[in-house]
Amino acid sequence: MNEYLSEEIPFNDIPHDHILAVKICKGLRPKISEHIPKFLVDLIMKCWDAKAENRPSAKELYQILNKWNETEFDDDEIRSQISEYGKIREIKFKNRSNENKSESIKTHPQAIYTSRLLNFENLPEPVNSSDLSSFQVISDDVPSVSANLISECFDYLNEINQEEDNLNDES
């Protein structure tokens, strides 16, 4: 969510190695742009909690986002934040259209964004950071995805699809 909203690739200027893994465990997180609406920043930070049990599940995320989608025009604060964010994105888009994209993004040669097994030993216990200044969110380690979490996601998506199928059958 943060990468999409900020339009910035996380950790693109540093090697993706053991040192980065340790820093992430000690609380390093990508910067959150100050232009991202606060209600979304709060959700991003919840998803970055060091303890997996404190992070929202796929079902909870769906419910939160769905609620915001349904109440977006009823909640003045959310509407105001979205409007302001839209104006800023429009300005950024106009400025960026004049740039050469290949010159604007410099990626470290050891910043690798493909799936691969990272087998680092002796990593510290993940912690949440208390440094939230300037939206520099520093939090937990990269979550390990267990079979139960993957199963939960698929179960919930199947539930949604079944509900949609039932509604379509009734129509």
GROMACS .gro file of C-alpha atoms in nm:
model
  171
    1MET     CA    1   0.000   0.000   0.000
    2ASN     CA    2   0.281   0.240   0.089
    3GLU     CA    3   0.475   0.165  -0.229
    4TYR     CA    4   0.165   0.220  -0.442
    5LEU     CA    5   0.062   0.544  -0.269
    6SER     CA    6   0.409   0.696  -0.243
    7GLU     CA    7   0.513   0.574  -0.591
    8GLU     CA    8   0.855   0.499  -0.445
    9ILE     CA    9   1.033   0.165  -0.447
   10PRO     CA   10   1.135   0.070  -0.092
   11PHE     CA   11   1.505   0.035  -0.016
   12ASN     CA   12   1.599   0.087  -0.383
   13ASP     CA   13   1.923   0.268  -0.301
   14ILE     CA   14   2.082   0.006  -0.075
   15PRO     CA   15   2.185  -0.360  -0.110
   16HIS     CA   16   1.926  -0.621  -0.012
   17ASP     CA   17   2.152  -0.821   0.215
   18HIS     CA   18   2.200  -0.939   0.573
   19ILE     CA   19   2.263  -0.583   0.694
   20LEU     CA   20   1.927  -0.468   0.559
   21ALA     CA   21   1.755  -0.770   0.716
   22VAL     CA   22   1.902  -0.680   1.057
   23LYS     CA   23   1.800  -0.315   1.016
   24ILE     CA   24   1.445  -0.420   0.929
   25CYS     CA   25   1.432  -0.643   1.238
   26LYS     CA   26   1.549  -0.346   1.443
   27GLY     CA   27   1.267  -0.132   1.306
   28LEU     CA   28   1.372   0.012   0.970
   29ARG     CA   29   1.081   0.078   0.734
   30PRO     CA   30   1.046   0.271   0.412
   31LYS     CA   31   0.953   0.635   0.442
   32ILE     CA   32   0.586   0.719   0.430
   33SER     CA   33   0.526   1.035   0.231
   34GLU     CA   34   0.372   1.313   0.437
   35HIS     CA   35   0.116   1.354   0.158
   36ILE     CA   36  -0.046   1.015   0.218
   37PRO     CA   37  -0.375   1.058   0.407
   38LYS     CA   38  -0.344   0.996   0.781
   39PHE     CA   39  -0.612   0.727   0.790
   40LEU     CA   40  -0.407   0.526   0.537
   41VAL     CA   41  -0.079   0.594   0.722
   42ASP     CA   42  -0.238   0.451   1.037
   43LEU     CA   43  -0.340   0.136   0.848
   44ILE     CA   44   0.006   0.097   0.690
   45MET     CA   45   0.164   0.121   1.034
   46LYS     CA   46  -0.075  -0.143   1.173
   47CYS     CA   47   0.028  -0.376   0.891
   48TRP     CA   48   0.392  -0.321   0.986
   49ASP     CA   49   0.352  -0.425   1.350
   50ALA     CA   50   0.641  -0.641   1.470
   51LYS     CA   51   0.400  -0.898   1.609
   52ALA     CA   52   0.206  -1.079   1.338
   53GLU     CA   53  -0.092  -1.128   1.570
   54ASN     CA   54  -0.130  -0.747   1.595
   55ARG     CA   55  -0.149  -0.701   1.218
   56PRO     CA   56  -0.491  -0.696   1.052
   57SER     CA   57  -0.590  -1.015   0.871
   58ALA     CA   58  -0.687  -1.017   0.503
   59LYS     CA   59  -1.051  -1.028   0.613
   60GLU     CA   60  -1.006  -0.730   0.844
   61LEU     CA   61  -0.828  -0.532   0.571
   62TYR     CA   62  -1.109  -0.607   0.330
   63GLN     CA   63  -1.367  -0.492   0.585
   64ILE     CA   64  -1.176  -0.172   0.667
   65LEU     CA   65  -1.124  -0.077   0.303
   66ASN     CA   66  -1.482  -0.167   0.215
   67LYS     CA   67  -1.613   0.047   0.502
   68TRP     CA   68  -1.404   0.343   0.387
   69ASN     CA   69  -1.526   0.294   0.032
   70GLU     CA   70  -1.889   0.295   0.149
   71THR     CA   71  -1.852   0.592   0.387
   72GLU     CA   72  -1.595   0.794   0.192
   73PHE     CA   73  -1.842   1.065   0.097
   74ASP     CA   74  -2.010   1.072   0.439
   75ASP     CA   75  -1.691   1.131   0.641
   76ASP     CA   76  -1.573   1.492   0.601
   77GLU     CA   77  -1.225   1.418   0.738
   78ILE     CA   78  -1.162   1.126   0.500
   79ARG     CA   79  -1.307   1.322   0.207
   80SER     CA   80  -1.079   1.618   0.291
   81GLN     CA   81  -0.769   1.397   0.317
   82ILE     CA   82  -0.847   1.221  -0.011
   83SER     CA   83  -0.911   1.551  -0.188
   84GLU     CA   84  -0.582   1.700  -0.068
   85TYR     CA   85  -0.393   1.384  -0.162
   86GLY     CA   86  -0.552   1.390  -0.510
   87LYS     CA   87  -0.435   1.748  -0.567
   88ILE     CA   88  -0.079   1.662  -0.463
   89ARG     CA   89  -0.070   1.352  -0.687
   90GLU     CA   90  -0.192   1.561  -0.981
   91ILE     CA   91   0.091   1.813  -0.929
   92LYS     CA   92   0.347   1.532  -0.894
   93PHE     CA   93   0.217   1.366  -1.212
   94LYS     CA   94   0.249   1.689  -1.413
   95ASN     CA   95   0.604   1.747  -1.284
   96ARG     CA   96   0.705   1.386  -1.348
   97SER     CA   97   0.574   1.383  -1.705
   98ASN     CA   98   0.853   1.627  -1.793
   99GLU     CA   99   1.124   1.399  -1.647
  100ASN     CA  100   1.303   1.109  -1.807
  101LYS     CA  101   1.194   0.817  -1.586
  102SER     CA  102   1.516   0.620  -1.634
  103GLU     CA  103   1.712   0.915  -1.498
  104SER     CA  104   1.481   0.980  -1.203
  105ILE     CA  105   1.507   0.631  -1.045
  106LYS     CA  106   1.851   0.503  -0.951
  107THR     CA  107   1.845   0.150  -0.814
  108HIS     CA  108   2.139  -0.003  -0.630
  109PRO     CA  109   2.274  -0.303  -0.825
  110GLN     CA  110   2.224  -0.525  -0.519
  111ALA     CA  111   1.863  -0.412  -0.466
  112ILE     CA  112   1.692  -0.724  -0.599
  113TYR     CA  113   1.313  -0.731  -0.633
  114THR     CA  114   1.261  -1.087  -0.748
  115SER     CA  115   1.151  -1.378  -0.534
  116ARG     CA  116   1.439  -1.564  -0.379
  117LEU     CA  117   1.517  -1.752  -0.062
  118LEU     CA  118   1.707  -1.544   0.193
  119ASN     CA  119   1.853  -1.765   0.462
  120PHE     CA  120   1.991  -1.524   0.719
  121GLU     CA  121   2.092  -1.658   1.058
  122ASN     CA  122   2.113  -1.484   1.395
  123LEU     CA  123   1.864  -1.209   1.314
  124PRO     CA  124   1.746  -1.006   1.615
  125GLU     CA  125   1.390  -1.029   1.742
  126PRO     CA  126   1.171  -0.789   1.547
  127VAL     CA  127   1.065  -0.470   1.723
  128ASN     CA  128   0.843  -0.173   1.648
  129SER     CA  129   1.020   0.158   1.629
  130SER     CA  130   0.918   0.453   1.838
  131ASP     CA  131   1.064   0.697   1.583
  132LEU     CA  132   0.767   0.821   1.384
  133SER     CA  133   0.906   1.168   1.310
  134SER     CA  134   0.848   1.301   0.961
  135PHE     CA  135   0.651   0.987   0.876
  136GLN     CA  136   0.976   0.789   0.882
  137VAL     CA  137   0.803   0.478   0.997
  138ILE     CA  138   1.040   0.231   1.151
  139SER     CA  139   0.893  -0.099   1.256
  140ASP     CA  140   0.918  -0.477   1.236
  141ASP     CA  141   1.084  -0.745   1.030
  142VAL     CA  142   0.959  -0.883   0.703
  143PRO     CA  143   0.665  -1.101   0.800
  144SER     CA  144   0.704  -1.468   0.741
  145VAL     CA  145   0.402  -1.598   0.559
  146SER     CA  146   0.276  -1.913   0.719
  147ALA     CA  147   0.056  -2.169   0.550
  148ASN     CA  148  -0.223  -2.071   0.791
  149LEU     CA  149  -0.216  -1.707   0.679
  150ILE     CA  150  -0.215  -1.805   0.313
  151SER     CA  151  -0.501  -2.045   0.380
  152GLU     CA  152  -0.694  -1.773   0.564
  153CYS     CA  153  -0.655  -1.538   0.266
  154PHE     CA  154  -0.777  -1.798   0.019
  155ASP     CA  155  -1.066  -1.900   0.247
  156TYR     CA  156  -1.181  -1.542   0.275
  157LEU     CA  157  -1.150  -1.478  -0.100
  158ASN     CA  158  -1.354  -1.794  -0.161
  159GLU     CA  159  -1.619  -1.664   0.084
  160ILE     CA  160  -1.642  -1.336  -0.108
  161ASN     CA  161  -1.664  -1.517  -0.443
  162GLN     CA  162  -1.939  -1.746  -0.312
  163GLU     CA  163  -2.138  -1.448  -0.183
  164GLU     CA  164  -2.103  -1.276  -0.522
  165ASP     CA  165  -2.207  -1.597  -0.701
  166ASN     CA  166  -2.514  -1.627  -0.476
  167LEU     CA  167  -2.610  -1.268  -0.548
  168ASN     CA  168  -2.567  -1.325  -0.922
  169ASP     CA  169  -2.778  -1.643  -0.905
  170GLU     CA  170  -3.057  -1.454  -0.729
  171SER     CA  171  -3.060  -1.182  -0.997
   0.00000   0.00000   0.00000
